[in-house]
Amino acid sequence: MCVKRYLSNTVRSLVLTQGLRPTRQNSETLQENFVMSKVTFKNLNGLGISIAAVINVPENFDESKPYPAIVVSHPGGGVKEQTAGTYAKKLSEHGFVTIAFDASFQGESTGEPRQLENPHIRTEDVSAVIDYLTTLDYVDNERIGAMGICAGAGYTANAAINDRRIKAVGTVSMVNIGQMFRNGWDNSVKDSDAIPYIEVGSLARTSDASGTEFVTIPMAPLKEEDAPNEELRQAWEYYHTDRAAYCTAPGFATARSLNQIITYDAFFKAEAFLTQPLLTVVGSEAGSKWMSDDLMERAASTDKHMYVVDGANHMDLYDGDNPIAEAIGALAPFFQRTL
């Protein structure tokens, strides 16, 4: 059951800290076909956080055998029950153990303040989930891949730069969150014009320190009339209507996060260290496509490919039946080949 928890930004998480081994909630046995098993586990990155996640296993799963695994990271402002969960479920149908998780400070994961979107922590969350996967006897530690959607894809790329346990990288509608906030959705703004965002983040920290409510910023338009174009109108629709709204995804982040976001580069040193196989999936009409193009140019990998879904925009790859089927049609064989 999804319980509305965001009466204020300071409401404490309802998820209790668990040990490294999973605690399953409302799940069938792993041996059932395509079961989704809810787990919580300790994030070992030193912040005292527990990560909430969903594990999917393939048909005819045998817990005594090792399987390749894929970590799936949700967009900024999203949660595991939305598009990340969709991709995780569908990839499990192709023979993978998959895990979609809520970022630290978000969804059903613990951490205060709620809705912190620190890109460095979100990047480290990917490795924290891999830490957990390595404790599972049915996961082959030498065949772990990672993918993400939107900002989750950028965080995944950054995690792969830092963590050699990630053997293959997939991205969907990728956003480098630092680039997007600095340069705009369409890459039309120069870096230095983002200084006011840093000032907003700094002022928010002062306000947070003296008040009881944390200052927030929208991660997608909060109202339809706030959307500057059709693509971002669909972002509003996805997060704030019955299209995909979910009670643990309130659609905002702490404004203090801007101090880390503005100077963050998800692709930092990709030209030296991102050597793993890479597949970027992007819509031909996506305003965010330039960020996937940038990673394709910068990544050191000699096994890198872009798959373009003709006619699709950024949001179509979140929940459009045909665009997702096409994306999975590219991602599944890519991970089967590289893991």
Tab-separated table of C-alpha atoms in Angstrom:
chain	number	residue	atom	x	y	z
A	1	MET	CA	0.000	0.000	0.000
A	2	CYS	CA	1.216	3.493	-0.843
A	3	VAL	CA	0.759	5.750	2.176
A	4	LYS	CA	0.777	9.536	1.726
A	5	ARG	CA	3.781	10.670	3.771
A	6	TYR	CA	4.501	14.154	2.498
A	7	LEU	CA	2.307	16.322	4.712
A	8	SER	CA	5.487	18.351	5.227
A	9	ASN	CA	9.064	18.095	4.079
A	10	THR	CA	10.167	17.162	7.573
A	11	VAL	CA	7.974	14.078	8.027
A	12	ARG	CA	10.228	11.212	8.998
A	13	SER	CA	10.546	8.138	6.839
A	14	LEU	CA	8.430	5.162	7.834
A	15	VAL	CA	11.060	2.658	6.704
A	16	LEU	CA	13.128	1.276	9.592
A	17	THR	CA	16.832	0.603	9.298
A	18	GLN	CA	17.513	-3.032	8.481
A	19	GLY	CA	20.665	-5.112	8.256
A	20	LEU	CA	22.540	-5.869	5.067
A	21	ARG	CA	20.518	-9.003	4.395
A	22	PRO	CA	17.056	-8.330	2.948
A	23	THR	CA	13.781	-8.048	4.749
A	24	ARG	CA	10.993	-9.081	2.347
A	25	GLN	CA	7.583	-7.467	2.613
A	26	ASN	CA	4.369	-8.652	0.909
A	27	SER	CA	6.259	-10.898	-1.512
A	28	GLU	CA	5.906	-14.409	-2.787
A	29	THR	CA	8.839	-16.808	-2.780
A	30	LEU	CA	11.630	-16.023	-5.205
A	31	GLN	CA	10.954	-19.291	-6.993
A	32	GLU	CA	7.663	-17.957	-8.367
A	33	ASN	CA	7.813	-16.749	-11.969
A	34	PHE	CA	8.647	-13.048	-12.326
A	35	VAL	CA	8.107	-12.343	-8.659
A	36	MET	CA	8.767	-8.865	-7.301
A	37	SER	CA	10.283	-9.027	-3.831
A	38	LYS	CA	10.425	-5.874	-1.702
A	39	VAL	CA	13.616	-5.554	0.311
A	40	THR	CA	15.379	-3.051	2.529
A	41	PHE	CA	19.088	-3.071	3.236
A	42	LYS	CA	21.721	-0.919	4.848
A	43	ASN	CA	23.490	1.612	2.643
A	44	LEU	CA	27.174	1.209	3.532
A	45	ASN	CA	28.152	4.732	2.446
A	46	GLY	CA	28.194	5.955	6.036
A	47	LEU	CA	25.020	8.046	6.250
A	48	GLY	CA	23.005	5.557	8.299
A	49	ILE	CA	20.443	5.128	5.532
A	50	SER	CA	18.430	2.073	4.555
A	51	ILE	CA	17.614	1.599	0.889
A	52	ALA	CA	14.178	0.338	-0.153
A	53	ALA	CA	14.149	-1.700	-3.342
A	54	VAL	CA	12.302	-4.252	-5.431
A	55	ILE	CA	14.060	-7.337	-6.800
A	56	ASN	CA	12.721	-9.037	-9.937
A	57	VAL	CA	13.811	-12.515	-10.983
A	58	PRO	CA	13.362	-14.309	-14.313
A	59	GLU	CA	11.056	-17.143	-15.234
A	60	ASN	CA	11.984	-20.535	-13.785
A	61	PHE	CA	14.314	-18.855	-11.323
A	62	ASP	CA	16.626	-21.211	-9.428
A	63	GLU	CA	18.105	-19.627	-6.300
A	64	SER	CA	20.985	-22.112	-6.369
A	65	LYS	CA	22.303	-20.752	-9.682
A	66	PRO	CA	24.170	-17.474	-10.332
A	67	TYR	CA	22.467	-14.895	-12.567
A	68	PRO	CA	23.559	-11.667	-14.227
A	69	ALA	CA	22.061	-8.659	-12.466
A	70	ILE	CA	21.099	-5.132	-13.493
A	71	VAL	CA	20.694	-2.122	-11.182
A	72	VAL	CA	17.996	0.306	-12.396
A	73	SER	CA	18.068	3.951	-11.196
A	74	HIS	CA	14.990	6.172	-11.271
A	75	PRO	CA	14.782	9.728	-12.673
A	76	GLY	CA	15.209	12.814	-10.535
A	77	GLY	CA	11.894	13.205	-8.743
A	78	GLY	CA	10.864	9.622	-9.460
A	79	VAL	CA	10.595	6.442	-7.423
A	80	LYS	CA	11.035	2.726	-8.034
A	81	GLU	CA	7.312	2.171	-8.643
A	82	GLN	CA	7.365	4.304	-11.800
A	83	THR	CA	9.445	3.957	-14.980
A	84	ALA	CA	12.456	2.388	-13.226
A	85	GLY	CA	10.237	-0.430	-12.012
A	86	THR	CA	8.848	-0.906	-15.505
A	87	TYR	CA	12.293	-1.344	-17.047
A	88	ALA	CA	13.436	-3.589	-14.198
A	89	LYS	CA	10.416	-5.856	-14.589
A	90	LYS	CA	10.743	-6.118	-18.364
A	91	LEU	CA	14.483	-6.810	-18.270
A	92	SER	CA	13.922	-9.607	-15.759
A	93	GLU	CA	11.822	-11.318	-18.410
A	94	HIS	CA	15.022	-11.670	-20.460
A	95	GLY	CA	16.932	-13.704	-17.889
A	96	PHE	CA	18.268	-11.060	-15.496
A	97	VAL	CA	17.903	-10.464	-11.795
A	98	THR	CA	17.012	-6.778	-11.622
A	99	ILE	CA	16.733	-4.332	-8.766
A	100	ALA	CA	14.961	-0.974	-8.851
A	101	PHE	CA	15.494	1.144	-5.755
A	102	ASP	CA	14.560	4.425	-4.130
A	103	ALA	CA	17.416	6.886	-3.782
A	104	SER	CA	18.643	7.872	-0.340
A	105	PHE	CA	16.351	10.515	1.189
A	106	GLN	CA	13.582	9.639	-1.282
A	107	GLY	CA	10.664	7.260	-1.741
A	108	GLU	CA	10.619	4.518	0.882
A	109	SER	CA	14.346	4.817	1.600
A	110	THR	CA	15.338	6.590	4.803
A	111	GLY	CA	17.264	9.810	5.304
A	112	GLU	CA	16.643	13.419	6.298
A	113	PRO	CA	15.947	15.923	4.886
A	114	ARG	CA	13.372	14.289	2.667
A	115	GLN	CA	13.796	14.777	-1.082
A	116	LEU	CA	17.475	15.697	-0.951
A	117	GLU	CA	18.822	15.384	-4.519
A	118	ASN	CA	22.565	15.431	-3.920
A	119	PRO	CA	24.033	14.047	-7.173
A	120	HIS	CA	27.129	12.696	-5.465
A	121	ILE	CA	25.000	10.704	-3.020
A	122	ARG	CA	22.735	9.496	-5.808
A	123	THR	CA	25.785	8.288	-7.724
A	124	GLU	CA	27.087	6.483	-4.659
A	125	ASP	CA	23.661	4.888	-4.168
A	126	VAL	CA	24.251	2.849	-7.328
A	127	SER	CA	27.401	1.381	-5.812
A	128	ALA	CA	25.601	0.829	-2.495
A	129	VAL	CA	23.033	-1.304	-4.303
A	130	ILE	CA	25.854	-3.260	-5.932
A	131	ASP	CA	27.335	-3.788	-2.453
A	132	TYR	CA	24.053	-5.448	-1.540
A	133	LEU	CA	23.850	-7.533	-4.719
A	134	THR	CA	27.264	-9.027	-4.001
A	135	THR	CA	25.845	-10.551	-0.806
A	136	LEU	CA	23.238	-12.556	-2.739
A	137	ASP	CA	24.318	-16.075	-3.646
A	138	TYR	CA	22.204	-16.056	-6.805
A	139	VAL	CA	23.954	-12.988	-8.287
A	140	ASP	CA	27.113	-13.469	-10.356
A	141	ASN	CA	29.388	-10.677	-9.111
A	142	GLU	CA	31.277	-10.653	-12.418
A	143	ARG	CA	28.100	-9.993	-14.402
A	144	ILE	CA	26.560	-6.890	-12.871
A	145	GLY	CA	25.315	-4.119	-15.138
A	146	ALA	CA	23.531	-0.850	-14.479
A	147	MET	CA	21.057	1.352	-16.272
A	148	GLY	CA	18.934	4.363	-15.489
A	149	ILE	CA	16.352	6.721	-16.872
A	150	CYS	CA	16.732	10.517	-17.136
A	151	ALA	CA	18.935	11.789	-14.279
A	152	GLY	CA	19.187	8.186	-13.069
A	153	ALA	CA	20.975	7.391	-16.328
A	154	GLY	CA	23.477	10.174	-15.740
A	155	TYR	CA	24.092	8.967	-12.203
A	156	THR	CA	24.575	5.454	-13.578
A	157	ALA	CA	27.204	6.648	-16.049
A	158	ASN	CA	29.018	8.458	-13.249
A	159	ALA	CA	28.860	5.362	-11.049
A	160	ALA	CA	30.392	3.279	-13.843
A	161	ILE	CA	33.257	5.771	-14.116
A	162	ASN	CA	33.931	5.220	-10.412
A	163	ASP	CA	33.040	1.546	-9.909
A	164	ARG	CA	34.635	-1.210	-11.985
A	165	ARG	CA	32.137	-3.772	-10.713
A	166	ILE	CA	29.723	-2.320	-13.270
A	167	LYS	CA	30.468	-4.355	-16.389
A	168	ALA	CA	28.009	-2.706	-18.801
A	169	VAL	CA	26.020	0.549	-18.865
A	170	GLY	CA	22.620	1.287	-20.382
A	171	THR	CA	20.906	4.666	-20.444
A	172	VAL	CA	17.397	5.791	-21.415
A	173	SER	CA	16.476	9.444	-22.066
A	174	MET	CA	19.681	10.343	-20.249
A	175	VAL	CA	20.077	13.634	-18.408
A	176	ASN	CA	23.316	14.928	-16.937
A	177	ILE	CA	21.561	16.827	-14.167
A	178	GLY	CA	24.361	19.357	-13.761
A	179	GLN	CA	24.357	20.151	-17.475
A	180	MET	CA	20.581	20.482	-17.538
A	181	PHE	CA	20.462	22.941	-14.643
A	182	ARG	CA	23.467	24.903	-15.951
A	183	ASN	CA	22.674	24.952	-19.645
A	184	GLY	CA	18.922	24.460	-19.870
A	185	TRP	CA	16.787	21.732	-21.384
A	186	ASP	CA	17.931	22.671	-24.882
A	187	ASN	CA	21.572	23.573	-24.090
A	188	SER	CA	21.014	27.260	-24.810
A	189	VAL	CA	22.382	28.810	-21.589
A	190	LYS	CA	26.036	29.352	-20.701
A	191	ASP	CA	27.481	27.982	-17.466
A	192	SER	CA	28.006	31.303	-15.717
A	193	ASP	CA	24.341	32.209	-16.107
A	194	ALA	CA	23.586	29.496	-13.547
A	195	ILE	CA	25.195	31.459	-10.695
A	196	PRO	CA	21.741	32.606	-9.468
A	197	TYR	CA	20.864	28.937	-8.899
A	198	ILE	CA	23.880	28.596	-6.615
A	199	GLU	CA	22.715	31.704	-4.771
A	200	VAL	CA	19.243	30.183	-4.356
A	201	GLY	CA	20.813	27.030	-2.942
A	202	SER	CA	22.932	29.030	-0.526
A	203	LEU	CA	19.981	31.106	0.687
A	204	ALA	CA	17.948	27.924	1.089
A	205	ARG	CA	20.588	26.473	3.383
A	206	THR	CA	20.381	29.565	5.601
A	207	SER	CA	16.595	29.339	5.637
A	208	ASP	CA	16.713	25.607	6.378
A	209	ALA	CA	19.002	26.220	9.337
A	210	SER	CA	16.640	28.730	10.926
A	211	GLY	CA	13.253	27.231	10.108
A	212	THR	CA	11.207	24.066	10.405
A	213	GLU	CA	10.374	23.546	6.721
A	214	PHE	CA	12.979	22.919	4.044
A	215	VAL	CA	12.872	25.166	0.976
A	216	THR	CA	12.029	23.165	-2.151
A	217	ILE	CA	12.296	23.409	-5.934
A	218	PRO	CA	10.203	21.547	-8.527
A	219	MET	CA	11.826	18.636	-10.359
A	220	ALA	CA	9.128	18.832	-13.040
A	221	PRO	CA	6.502	21.538	-13.623
A	222	LEU	CA	4.083	21.526	-10.691
A	223	LYS	CA	1.274	22.955	-12.839
A	224	GLU	CA	0.436	22.381	-16.480
A	225	GLU	CA	0.643	26.097	-17.219
A	226	ASP	CA	4.212	26.196	-15.857
A	227	ALA	CA	5.501	23.922	-18.625
A	228	PRO	CA	7.498	25.822	-21.302
A	229	ASN	CA	6.965	23.179	-23.997
A	230	GLU	CA	4.989	20.031	-24.798
A	231	GLU	CA	7.735	17.702	-23.647
A	232	LEU	CA	7.859	19.249	-20.183
A	233	ARG	CA	4.072	19.448	-20.124
A	234	GLN	CA	4.202	15.674	-20.382
A	235	ALA	CA	6.626	15.657	-17.445
A	236	TRP	CA	3.980	17.494	-15.419
A	237	GLU	CA	1.377	15.002	-16.606
A	238	TYR	CA	3.569	12.017	-15.739
A	239	TYR	CA	4.360	13.097	-12.182
A	240	HIS	CA	1.190	14.953	-11.207
A	241	THR	CA	-1.753	13.165	-12.819
A	242	ASP	CA	-3.089	9.636	-12.925
A	243	ARG	CA	-0.715	8.934	-15.792
A	244	ALA	CA	1.989	7.884	-13.303
A	245	ALA	CA	1.725	9.941	-10.095
A	246	TYR	CA	2.829	8.061	-6.984
A	247	CYS	CA	2.430	9.167	-3.391
A	248	THR	CA	6.123	8.827	-2.468
A	249	ALA	CA	7.139	11.009	-5.451
A	250	PRO	CA	5.987	14.522	-4.496
A	251	GLY	CA	7.705	16.171	-7.470
A	252	PHE	CA	10.105	18.471	-5.660
A	253	ALA	CA	13.632	18.460	-4.270
A	254	THR	CA	15.311	20.420	-1.514
A	255	ALA	CA	16.571	23.739	-2.862
A	256	ARG	CA	19.826	23.231	-0.960
A	257	SER	CA	20.583	20.479	-3.507
A	258	LEU	CA	21.328	23.195	-6.076
A	259	ASN	CA	24.730	23.803	-4.484
A	260	GLN	CA	25.805	20.303	-5.510
A	261	ILE	CA	23.804	20.016	-8.741
A	262	ILE	CA	25.068	23.120	-10.526
A	263	THR	CA	28.746	22.142	-10.447
A	264	TYR	CA	28.169	18.408	-10.960
A	265	ASP	CA	29.200	16.662	-14.172
A	266	ALA	CA	27.895	13.103	-14.474
A	267	PHE	CA	30.397	12.504	-17.281
A	268	PHE	CA	33.492	13.811	-15.488
A	269	LYS	CA	36.574	11.932	-16.757
A	270	ALA	CA	34.442	9.653	-18.962
A	271	GLU	CA	37.082	10.084	-21.659
A	272	ALA	CA	39.560	8.289	-19.392
A	273	PHE	CA	37.571	5.922	-17.195
A	274	LEU	CA	34.249	5.001	-18.839
A	275	THR	CA	35.623	2.013	-20.727
A	276	GLN	CA	32.750	-0.423	-20.129
A	277	PRO	CA	30.336	-1.310	-22.948
A	278	LEU	CA	27.757	1.468	-23.292
A	279	LEU	CA	24.336	1.664	-24.921
A	280	THR	CA	22.389	4.912	-24.926
A	281	VAL	CA	18.711	4.807	-25.882
A	282	VAL	CA	17.126	8.121	-26.796
A	283	GLY	CA	14.092	9.456	-28.638
A	284	SER	CA	14.720	11.241	-31.912
A	285	GLU	CA	12.520	14.128	-30.731
A	286	ALA	CA	13.900	14.337	-27.184
A	287	GLY	CA	15.011	17.786	-26.115
A	288	SER	CA	17.488	16.008	-23.855
A	289	LYS	CA	19.163	14.094	-26.702
A	290	TRP	CA	22.188	16.399	-26.706
A	291	MET	CA	23.274	14.966	-23.351
A	292	SER	CA	23.329	11.409	-24.720
A	293	ASP	CA	25.281	12.735	-27.713
A	294	ASP	CA	27.768	14.309	-25.307
A	295	LEU	CA	28.408	11.070	-23.431
A	296	MET	CA	28.769	9.148	-26.678
A	297	GLU	CA	31.484	11.575	-27.727
A	298	ARG	CA	33.258	11.642	-24.371
A	299	ALA	CA	33.151	7.994	-23.240
A	300	ALA	CA	36.408	6.061	-23.626
A	301	SER	CA	34.565	2.820	-24.387
A	302	THR	CA	35.364	1.153	-27.700
A	303	ASP	CA	32.028	-0.674	-27.458
A	304	LYS	CA	29.544	2.190	-27.400
A	305	HIS	CA	26.341	2.516	-29.356
A	306	MET	CA	23.304	4.771	-29.550
A	307	TYR	CA	19.849	3.448	-30.309
A	308	VAL	CA	17.402	6.127	-31.470
A	309	VAL	CA	13.675	5.502	-31.073
A	310	ASP	CA	12.224	7.285	-34.071
A	311	GLY	CA	9.498	9.802	-33.272
A	312	ALA	CA	9.806	9.472	-29.493
A	313	ASN	CA	10.433	12.348	-27.115
A	314	HIS	CA	12.017	12.269	-23.661
A	315	MET	CA	8.850	11.265	-21.808
A	316	ASP	CA	7.645	8.682	-24.334
A	317	LEU	CA	10.412	6.375	-23.120
A	318	TYR	CA	9.050	6.535	-19.561
A	319	ASP	CA	5.730	4.811	-20.163
A	320	GLY	CA	4.861	4.609	-23.851
A	321	ASP	CA	4.158	0.973	-24.681
A	322	ASN	CA	5.766	0.954	-28.117
A	323	PRO	CA	8.790	3.144	-27.236
A	324	ILE	CA	9.516	1.010	-24.145
A	325	ALA	CA	9.182	-2.193	-26.158
A	326	GLU	CA	11.667	-0.799	-28.656
A	327	ALA	CA	14.041	0.295	-25.890
A	328	ILE	CA	13.902	-3.127	-24.226
A	329	GLY	CA	14.447	-4.663	-27.644
A	330	ALA	CA	17.796	-2.869	-27.716
A	331	LEU	CA	18.765	-3.097	-24.036
A	332	ALA	CA	18.049	-6.790	-23.447
A	333	PRO	CA	20.364	-8.139	-26.184
A	334	PHE	CA	22.988	-5.549	-25.240
A	335	PHE	CA	23.101	-6.772	-21.643
A	336	GLN	CA	22.894	-10.410	-22.749
A	337	ARG	CA	25.965	-9.839	-24.889
A	338	THR	CA	27.992	-7.875	-22.355
A	339	LEU	CA	27.166	-9.583	-19.036
